[in-house]
CSV table of C-alpha atoms and ligand atoms in Angstrom, one decimal:
chain,number,residue,atom,x,y,z
A,1,MET,CA,25.2,-5.1,17.6
A,2,LYS,CA,22.2,-5.1,16.9
A,3,ARG,CA,21.1,-8.3,14.9
A,4,ILE,CA,19.2,-7.9,11.2
A,5,LEU,CA,17.9,-10.2,8.7
A,6,LEU,CA,17.8,-8.9,5.3
A,7,ILE,CA,16.2,-11.4,3.4
A,8,LEU,CA,16.3,-11.1,-0.6
A,9,THR,CA,13.6,-11.4,-3.0
A,10,GLY,CA,14.3,-9.8,-6.0
A,11,GLY,CA,14.2,-6.8,-8.5
A,12,THR,CA,15.7,-4.9,-10.0
A,13,ILE,CA,18.5,-3.7,-7.0
A,14,ALA,CA,19.4,-8.0,-7.0
A,15,SER,CA,19.6,-7.5,-11.2
A,16,VAL,CA,22.1,-7.3,-13.5
A,17,GLU,CA,22.2,-6.8,-17.4
A,18,THR,CA,21.4,-10.1,-19.4
A,19,GLU,CA,20.5,-10.2,-23.6
A,20,GLN,CA,17.1,-10.3,-22.8
A,21,GLY,CA,17.0,-7.3,-20.4
A,22,LEU,CA,17.1,-6.8,-16.5
A,23,ARG,CA,17.0,-10.3,-14.4
A,24,PRO,CA,17.6,-11.0,-10.5
A,25,GLY,CA,20.6,-12.3,-10.4
A,26,ILE,CA,23.3,-10.7,-8.2
A,27,SER,CA,25.4,-13.5,-6.9
A,28,GLU,CA,25.8,-13.8,-3.2
A,29,GLU,CA,30.0,-12.8,-3.1
A,30,GLU,CA,29.1,-9.4,-5.4
A,31,LEU,CA,26.3,-9.1,-2.7
A,32,ARG,CA,28.5,-9.3,0.3
A,33,GLU,CA,30.9,-7.7,-1.2
A,34,SER,CA,28.6,-4.2,-1.8
A,35,LEU,CA,27.2,-5.1,1.6
A,36,SER,CA,30.4,-4.3,3.5
A,37,GLY,CA,30.7,-0.5,3.4
A,38,ILE,CA,26.8,-0.1,4.6
A,39,THR,CA,26.1,-2.3,7.5
A,40,ASP,CA,29.0,-1.3,9.0
A,41,PHE,CA,27.2,-0.2,12.5
A,42,CYS,CA,24.7,-3.5,12.6
A,43,GLN,CA,25.4,-7.4,11.8
A,44,VAL,CA,23.0,-8.7,9.5
A,45,GLU,CA,22.9,-12.3,8.0
A,46,ILE,CA,20.9,-13.0,4.9
A,47,LEU,CA,18.2,-15.7,3.5
A,48,SER,CA,17.9,-15.9,0.1
A,49,LEU,CA,14.1,-16.3,0.0
A,50,LEU,CA,12.9,-15.4,-3.7
A,51,ASN,CA,14.9,-14.2,-6.7
A,52,VAL,CA,12.6,-12.7,-8.5
A,53,ASP,CA,11.1,-9.4,-11.1
A,54,SER,CA,8.2,-7.7,-8.6
A,55,THR,CA,6.6,-8.5,-11.5
A,56,ASN,CA,5.9,-12.4,-10.7
A,57,ILE,CA,5.6,-11.4,-7.0
A,58,GLN,CA,2.5,-13.5,-5.9
A,59,PRO,CA,0.4,-13.6,-2.4
A,60,GLU,CA,2.3,-17.1,-2.2
A,61,HIS,CA,5.2,-15.2,-2.0
A,62,TRP,CA,4.3,-12.6,0.8
A,63,GLN,CA,3.1,-16.2,2.7
A,64,MET,CA,6.7,-17.3,2.5
A,65,ILE,CA,7.9,-14.0,3.6
A,66,VAL,CA,5.8,-14.0,6.9
A,67,GLN,CA,6.3,-17.7,7.4
A,68,ALA,CA,10.4,-17.4,7.3
A,69,ILE,CA,10.3,-13.9,9.5
A,70,GLU,CA,8.1,-15.5,12.1
A,71,LYS,CA,10.1,-18.5,12.2
A,72,ARG,CA,13.2,-16.6,12.7
A,73,PHE,CA,11.5,-13.6,15.2
A,74,ASP,CA,12.4,-13.6,18.4
A,75,CYS,CA,16.4,-14.5,16.9
A,76,TYR,CA,16.6,-10.5,15.3
A,77,ASP,CA,16.4,-7.1,16.3
A,78,GLY,CA,14.7,-6.2,12.7
A,79,PHE,CA,14.0,-7.3,9.7
A,80,VAL,CA,15.0,-5.6,6.1
A,81,ILE,CA,13.4,-7.0,2.5
A,82,THR,CA,14.4,-6.8,-0.5
A,83,HIS,CA,12.3,-6.9,-3.8
A,84,GLY,CA,11.5,-5.1,-6.8
A,85,THR,CA,9.5,-1.7,-6.7
A,86,ASP,CA,7.0,-3.0,-9.2
A,87,THR,CA,4.4,-4.4,-6.5
A,88,MET,CA,6.9,-3.3,-3.4
A,89,ALA,CA,3.8,-1.3,-2.7
A,90,TYR,CA,1.9,-4.1,-1.9
A,91,THR,CA,3.6,-6.3,-1.2
A,92,ALA,CA,4.0,-3.4,2.2
A,93,ALA,CA,0.1,-3.0,2.4
A,94,ALA,CA,-0.1,-6.9,2.6
A,95,LEU,CA,2.6,-7.4,5.6
A,96,SER,CA,1.2,-5.0,7.7
A,97,TYR,CA,-2.4,-6.8,7.8
A,98,MET,CA,-0.1,-10.3,8.0
A,99,ILE,CA,2.3,-8.7,10.7
A,100,GLN,CA,0.7,-6.9,12.7
A,101,ASN,CA,2.5,-5.4,15.9
A,102,PRO,CA,6.0,-6.7,15.3
A,103,HIS,CA,7.1,-4.5,18.3
A,104,LYS,CA,11.0,-4.0,16.3
A,105,PRO,CA,11.1,-2.8,12.3
A,106,VAL,CA,10.0,-4.6,9.3
A,107,VAL,CA,11.8,-3.0,6.7
A,108,ILE,CA,11.4,-3.7,2.9
A,109,THR,CA,13.1,-1.6,0.3
A,110,GLY,CA,14.7,-1.9,-3.7
A,111,ALA,CA,16.3,0.2,-6.3
A,112,GLN,CA,15.4,1.9,-9.8
A,113,LYS,CA,19.2,0.8,-10.3
A,114,PRO,CA,21.1,-1.9,-9.9
A,115,LEU,CA,23.4,-2.3,-6.8
A,116,VAL,CA,26.1,-3.5,-8.3
A,117,LYS,CA,26.2,-0.8,-10.5
A,118,THR,CA,28.4,3.0,-10.2
A,119,VAL,CA,25.6,4.9,-10.8
A,120,THR,CA,22.4,3.8,-8.4
A,121,ASP,CA,20.3,4.3,-5.4
A,122,ALA,CA,20.3,0.7,-4.3
A,123,ARG,CA,23.5,1.9,-2.0
A,124,LYS,CA,21.5,4.5,-0.3
A,125,ASN,CA,18.1,2.5,0.6
A,126,LEU,CA,20.0,-0.3,2.1
A,127,ARG,CA,22.1,1.5,4.6
A,128,ASP,CA,19.0,3.5,5.4
A,129,SER,CA,17.5,0.7,5.5
A,130,PHE,CA,19.3,-1.2,8.0
A,131,ARG,CA,19.8,2.3,10.1
A,132,PHE,CA,16.1,2.6,10.4
A,133,ALA,CA,15.9,-1.8,10.9
A,134,CYS,CA,17.9,-1.2,14.7
A,135,GLU,CA,16.0,2.1,15.7
A,136,GLU,CA,14.6,1.2,19.0
A,137,ASN,CA,10.8,2.1,20.2
A,138,VAL,CA,10.0,1.4,16.3
A,139,ASN,CA,6.7,-1.1,15.4
A,140,GLY,CA,5.6,-1.9,12.5
A,141,VAL,CA,6.2,-3.0,8.8
A,142,PHE,CA,7.6,0.1,6.2
A,143,LEU,CA,8.7,0.7,3.5
A,144,ILE,CA,12.2,2.8,2.6
A,145,PHE,CA,12.8,4.6,-0.5
A,146,ASN,CA,15.4,8.3,-1.1
A,147,GLY,CA,15.4,8.5,2.2
A,148,GLU,CA,11.6,8.5,3.0
A,149,VAL,CA,10.4,6.2,5.9
A,150,ILE,CA,6.5,5.2,5.0
A,151,LEU,CA,4.0,3.4,6.5
A,152,GLY,CA,3.6,-0.1,4.8
A,153,THR,CA,-0.9,0.5,4.2
A,154,ARG,CA,0.8,3.9,2.4
A,155,ALA,CA,3.1,3.9,0.5
A,156,ARG,CA,2.5,4.2,-4.2
A,157,LYS,CA,5.5,3.9,-7.1
A,158,VAL,CA,4.8,7.2,-8.1
A,159,ARG,CA,7.6,7.5,-10.5
A,160,SER,CA,8.7,5.3,-12.6
A,161,LYS,CA,11.9,5.5,-13.8
A,162,SER,CA,13.7,8.1,-10.5
A,163,PHE,CA,15.1,7.7,-7.5
A,164,ASN,CA,13.0,9.1,-5.8
A,165,ALA,CA,9.9,6.2,-6.8
A,166,PHE,CA,7.4,6.4,-3.6
A,167,ASP,CA,4.9,8.5,-2.3
A,168,SER,CA,2.9,8.6,1.5
A,169,ILE,CA,-0.8,8.6,-0.1
A,170,ASN,CA,-3.2,10.8,2.8
A,171,TYR,CA,-0.8,10.2,5.3
A,172,PRO,CA,3.2,11.8,6.2
A,173,ILE,CA,5.8,10.5,6.2
A,174,VAL,CA,6.5,8.6,9.5
A,175,ALA,CA,10.1,9.6,9.0
A,176,PHE,CA,13.2,11.1,7.3
A,177,ILE,CA,16.8,9.5,7.0
A,178,ASP,CA,19.1,12.4,7.0
A,179,ASN,CA,23.0,10.5,6.1
A,180,ASP,CA,22.9,8.4,10.0
A,181,ARG,CA,20.3,10.2,11.3
A,182,VAL,CA,16.5,9.4,11.7
A,183,ILE,CA,14.2,11.6,12.3
A,184,ARG,CA,10.8,11.4,13.2
A,185,TYR,CA,7.6,12.8,12.4
A,186,VAL,CA,5.0,10.8,13.7
A,187,ASP,CA,4.9,8.5,16.5
A,188,ILE,CA,5.9,4.4,15.1
A,189,SER,CA,6.7,3.1,18.6
A,190,GLY,CA,2.7,1.9,17.7
A,191,ASP,CA,0.1,0.4,20.6
A,192,SER,CA,1.0,-2.4,23.4
A,193,GLY,CA,-0.7,-5.2,22.1
A,194,PRO,CA,0.7,-8.3,21.3
A,195,THR,CA,2.3,-9.7,17.9
A,196,SER,CA,-0.1,-11.0,15.5
A,197,PHE,CA,0.8,-13.9,12.3
A,198,TYR,CA,-1.3,-13.9,9.8
A,199,SER,CA,-0.6,-16.2,7.2
A,200,HIS,CA,-4.4,-17.4,5.7
A,201,LEU,CA,-4.5,-14.6,2.9
A,202,VAL,CA,-7.6,-14.9,0.1
A,203,PRO,CA,-6.4,-14.3,-3.4
A,204,LYS,CA,-9.8,-14.1,-5.1
A,205,VAL,CA,-9.8,-10.1,-5.8
A,206,PHE,CA,-10.3,-8.0,-8.9
A,207,LEU,CA,-9.6,-4.7,-9.1
A,208,LEU,CA,-12.2,-2.9,-12.2
A,209,LYS,CA,-11.6,0.8,-12.8
A,210,LEU,CA,-13.7,2.6,-14.9
A,211,VAL,CA,-14.1,4.2,-18.0
A,212,PRO,CA,-16.8,6.2,-19.2
A,213,GLY,CA,-17.9,3.4,-22.2
A,214,ILE,CA,-17.7,0.7,-19.6
A,215,THR,CA,-20.5,-1.5,-19.4
A,216,PRO,CA,-21.9,-4.2,-16.7
A,217,ASP,CA,-21.7,-7.1,-17.9
A,218,ILE,CA,-17.8,-7.5,-16.3
A,219,LEU,CA,-19.3,-7.9,-13.1
A,220,ASP,CA,-21.0,-11.1,-13.8
A,221,TYR,CA,-17.7,-12.5,-15.0
A,222,ILE,CA,-15.9,-10.9,-12.1
A,223,SER,CA,-18.3,-12.4,-9.5
A,224,ASP,CA,-18.8,-15.8,-10.9
A,225,HIS,CA,-14.1,-16.0,-10.2
A,226,TYR,CA,-13.7,-13.7,-6.8
A,227,GLU,CA,-15.1,-13.1,-3.5
A,228,ALA,CA,-14.3,-9.1,-3.8
A,229,VAL,CA,-14.3,-6.7,-6.3
A,230,VAL,CA,-12.7,-2.8,-5.5
A,231,ILE,CA,-14.6,-1.0,-8.6
A,232,GLU,CA,-11.7,2.3,-9.1
A,233,SER,CA,-13.9,5.1,-10.0
A,234,TYR,CA,-13.9,8.0,-10.1
A,235,GLY,CA,-14.0,11.5,-7.9
A,236,VAL,CA,-15.2,11.4,-4.6
A,237,GLY,CA,-16.8,7.9,-5.8
A,238,GLY,CA,-19.8,7.0,-7.9
A,239,ILE,CA,-21.0,4.0,-9.9
A,240,PRO,CA,-22.7,5.0,-12.7
A,241,PHE,CA,-26.9,3.9,-14.2
A,242,ALA,CA,-27.5,5.3,-16.3
A,243,ASP,CA,-29.6,4.1,-19.7
A,244,GLU,CA,-27.7,1.1,-21.2
A,245,ARG,CA,-24.8,0.9,-18.7
A,246,ASN,CA,-26.4,0.9,-15.4
A,247,PHE,CA,-24.5,-0.9,-13.3
A,248,LEU,CA,-27.2,-0.6,-10.1
A,249,GLU,CA,-28.8,-3.4,-10.8
A,250,LYS,CA,-25.3,-5.4,-11.6
A,251,LEU,CA,-24.5,-4.9,-7.2
A,252,GLU,CA,-27.4,-6.0,-6.5
A,253,CYS,CA,-26.2,-9.5,-8.6
A,254,LEU,CA,-22.9,-9.1,-6.3
A,255,ASN,CA,-24.9,-8.6,-3.7
A,256,ARG,CA,-26.9,-11.6,-3.8
A,257,LYS,CA,-23.9,-13.6,-4.6
A,258,LYS,CA,-21.5,-12.2,-1.4
A,259,CYS,CA,-18.9,-10.6,-3.2
A,260,ILE,CA,-17.8,-7.8,-1.5
A,261,VAL,CA,-16.9,-4.9,-3.2
A,262,VAL,CA,-15.7,-1.6,-2.1
A,263,ILE,CA,-16.5,2.2,-4.2
A,264,ALA,CA,-12.7,3.8,-3.8
A,265,THR,CA,-11.4,6.3,-6.6
A,266,GLN,CA,-9.2,7.0,-9.5
A,267,VAL,CA,-7.5,10.0,-8.5
A,268,MET,CA,-3.9,9.1,-6.3
A,269,LEU,CA,-5.1,11.8,-2.7
A,270,GLU,CA,-7.9,12.9,-0.3
A,271,GLY,CA,-10.2,9.7,-1.1
A,272,SER,CA,-13.6,9.0,-2.0
A,273,ASP,CA,-17.2,11.1,-0.1
A,274,VAL,CA,-19.6,8.8,-1.9
A,275,GLU,CA,-22.6,9.9,-0.6
A,276,LEU,CA,-21.4,13.5,-1.8
A,277,TYR,CA,-23.5,12.8,-5.5
A,278,GLU,CA,-26.1,11.1,-6.3
A,279,VAL,CA,-24.4,9.2,-8.1
A,280,GLY,CA,-22.7,7.5,-5.6
A,281,PHE,CA,-25.4,7.8,-2.5
A,282,ARG,CA,-28.0,6.4,-5.1
A,283,ALA,CA,-26.0,3.0,-5.2
A,284,MET,CA,-25.1,2.9,-1.3
A,285,SER,CA,-28.4,3.4,-0.1
A,286,ARG,CA,-29.2,0.7,-1.8
A,287,TYR,CA,-26.8,-1.8,-1.9
A,288,HIS,CA,-24.4,-3.6,0.6
A,289,LEU,CA,-21.3,-2.2,0.3
A,290,LEU,CA,-17.8,-0.9,1.8
A,291,GLN,CA,-16.2,2.5,1.1
A,292,ALA,CA,-12.9,3.5,0.5
A,293,TYR,CA,-12.2,6.5,2.7
A,294,ASP,CA,-8.3,7.5,2.6
A,295,MET,CA,-6.6,3.9,2.0
A,296,THR,CA,-5.0,3.7,-0.6
A,297,THR,CA,-5.9,1.0,-3.4
A,298,GLU,CA,-3.1,-1.4,-2.6
A,299,ALA,CA,-4.0,-1.5,1.3
A,300,ILE,CA,-7.5,-2.4,-0.1
A,301,VAL,CA,-6.8,-5.3,-2.0
A,302,ALA,CA,-3.9,-7.1,0.8
A,303,LYS,CA,-7.1,-5.8,3.3
A,304,LEU,CA,-9.3,-7.7,1.2
A,305,MET,CA,-7.2,-10.8,0.3
A,306,TRP,CA,-6.6,-10.9,4.6
A,307,LEU,CA,-9.7,-9.8,6.0
A,308,LEU,CA,-11.7,-12.7,3.3
A,309,GLY,CA,-10.3,-15.7,5.6
A,310,LYS,CA,-11.8,-14.0,8.5
A,311,CYS,CA,-15.1,-13.1,8.5
A,312,ASN,CA,-18.1,-15.2,6.7
A,313,ASP,CA,-20.9,-12.8,7.0
A,314,PHE,CA,-21.0,-8.9,4.8
A,315,GLU,CA,-21.5,-6.8,9.1
A,316,SER,CA,-18.2,-8.9,10.5
A,317,PHE,CA,-16.4,-8.2,7.3
A,318,GLN,CA,-18.1,-4.3,7.5
A,319,LYS,CA,-16.3,-4.1,10.8
A,320,GLU,CA,-12.9,-5.5,10.3
A,321,PHE,CA,-12.8,-3.3,6.9
A,322,TYR,CA,-13.3,-0.6,9.1
A,323,THR,CA,-10.9,-1.6,11.8
A,324,PRO,CA,-8.0,0.6,11.2
A,325,VAL,CA,-4.4,-1.2,11.0
A,326,SER,CA,-1.3,0.0,11.0
A,327,CYS,CA,-3.4,3.6,10.2
A,328,ASP,CA,-4.4,2.9,6.9
A,329,LEU,CA,-8.1,4.1,7.1
A,330,LEU,CA,-8.2,7.2,9.5
A,331,ARG,CA,-11.3,9.1,8.0
A,332,CYS,CA,-13.9,6.4,8.4
A,333,GLU,CA,-17.8,8.3,9.2
B,1,LIG,N1,11.1,-4.6,-12.6
B,1,LIG,C1,11.4,-4.2,-11.4
B,1,LIG,C2,11.3,-5.0,-10.4
B,1,LIG,O1,9.5,-4.7,-9.6
B,1,LIG,C3,11.9,-2.6,-10.9
B,1,LIG,C4,12.3,-2.4,-10.0
B,1,LIG,O2,12.4,-3.7,-9.1
B,1,LIG,O3,12.4,-1.3,-9.0
B,1,LIG,O4,11.4,-5.9,-10.0
C-alpha cells in the first residue's frame, strides 16, 4: 500500500461554525472518522502543521510546508496538503517553484464546504487527492478540485461559492478523476532532472492593478518598499502615457532603483503581447521590463519571490523569469 502524508493547514475544509463565522477547528477525532471511508486504498499519516484561514497564509507558511515535505520526503510516496481555497492558487504556484521535479505527487486541495457538513465537496476532493497521490509516474505540484487535476502553476480560483471553484488558465487540465479512475490528458511524468528544494523567498512583490484615473505617483511608494512590481494592465498589455498620468517616466525611476517590473494583464485568458500596440511598445522598447505572456498572476508573483532570492542583475533575472518551470510559461518569443 502507498504511504501518503496528509499535511493540514486549515481552510474551510477543516472549519467548524462559531458565533463569529466559520473558523478552522475540526478535531483530530472528527478528521480521522471522516477519513476512514475515503482512504481505504492507502496508508495515511497526518501532520497538523497550521490551522489558519488561508486569508492569513503568508510566504513564511510556504517555507514551513516545503521544509515539512523536504524533511519527510523519502518516507512517503505522495503528499496531500489541505488548504483554504482563497489563496490556494498562490500556494500551489509557490510550491511549484520551491519543490521542483519531486518525481512523486504533491497535491493541494480544499473544499467550499466544511468536511463536517453533510452536504460537502470535502470528501470527494480528499478522496480524489489521495487517489492521485497514489499514482505512479507523476512529477510535480498539482491542485485537485471537483475531479480536476490542475498544474500548480496554472490554477486560479474563479468561483467564490460553487464546487467547481478552480480553473486551469492557458493550459489544459492535466487529468480528471472519475470515481477511482485517473484519466490523464497530459504527460505529467516530467523530466528526469534531480529533485530540488528551495526555501529562500523574498516576499517583496507588489501587484498593482491599473484602473482609469490611477496616478503614477503610487510607483514611488512601491519602489521604495518593494523589489518587484507586477503591473496588471489592460488587454494584451499597455502602460498609460497621457498627460499628467504618464507612467513612462516612473518606469525609468523603477529601472534606476533596480525594481523588477512585469507587465501582465487583468484579462484572465490568453495572456499578454505587450508590443502589439503603441501603448505597450513604447514602454517595452525604452525600459528594462518583463511581460507575463501566458503566465498566471499567481505564478508570476510566486516566481518573482523565488527569483528575487536568486538573481542579482536584470539580465540573469530576465533569463530565469523566461525559463519555464513546471509548464508555467509556454509562449515566450
Ligand atoms: N476563507 C476560506 C479559506 O480560504 C475559504 C475556503 O477555504 O474555501 O481558508
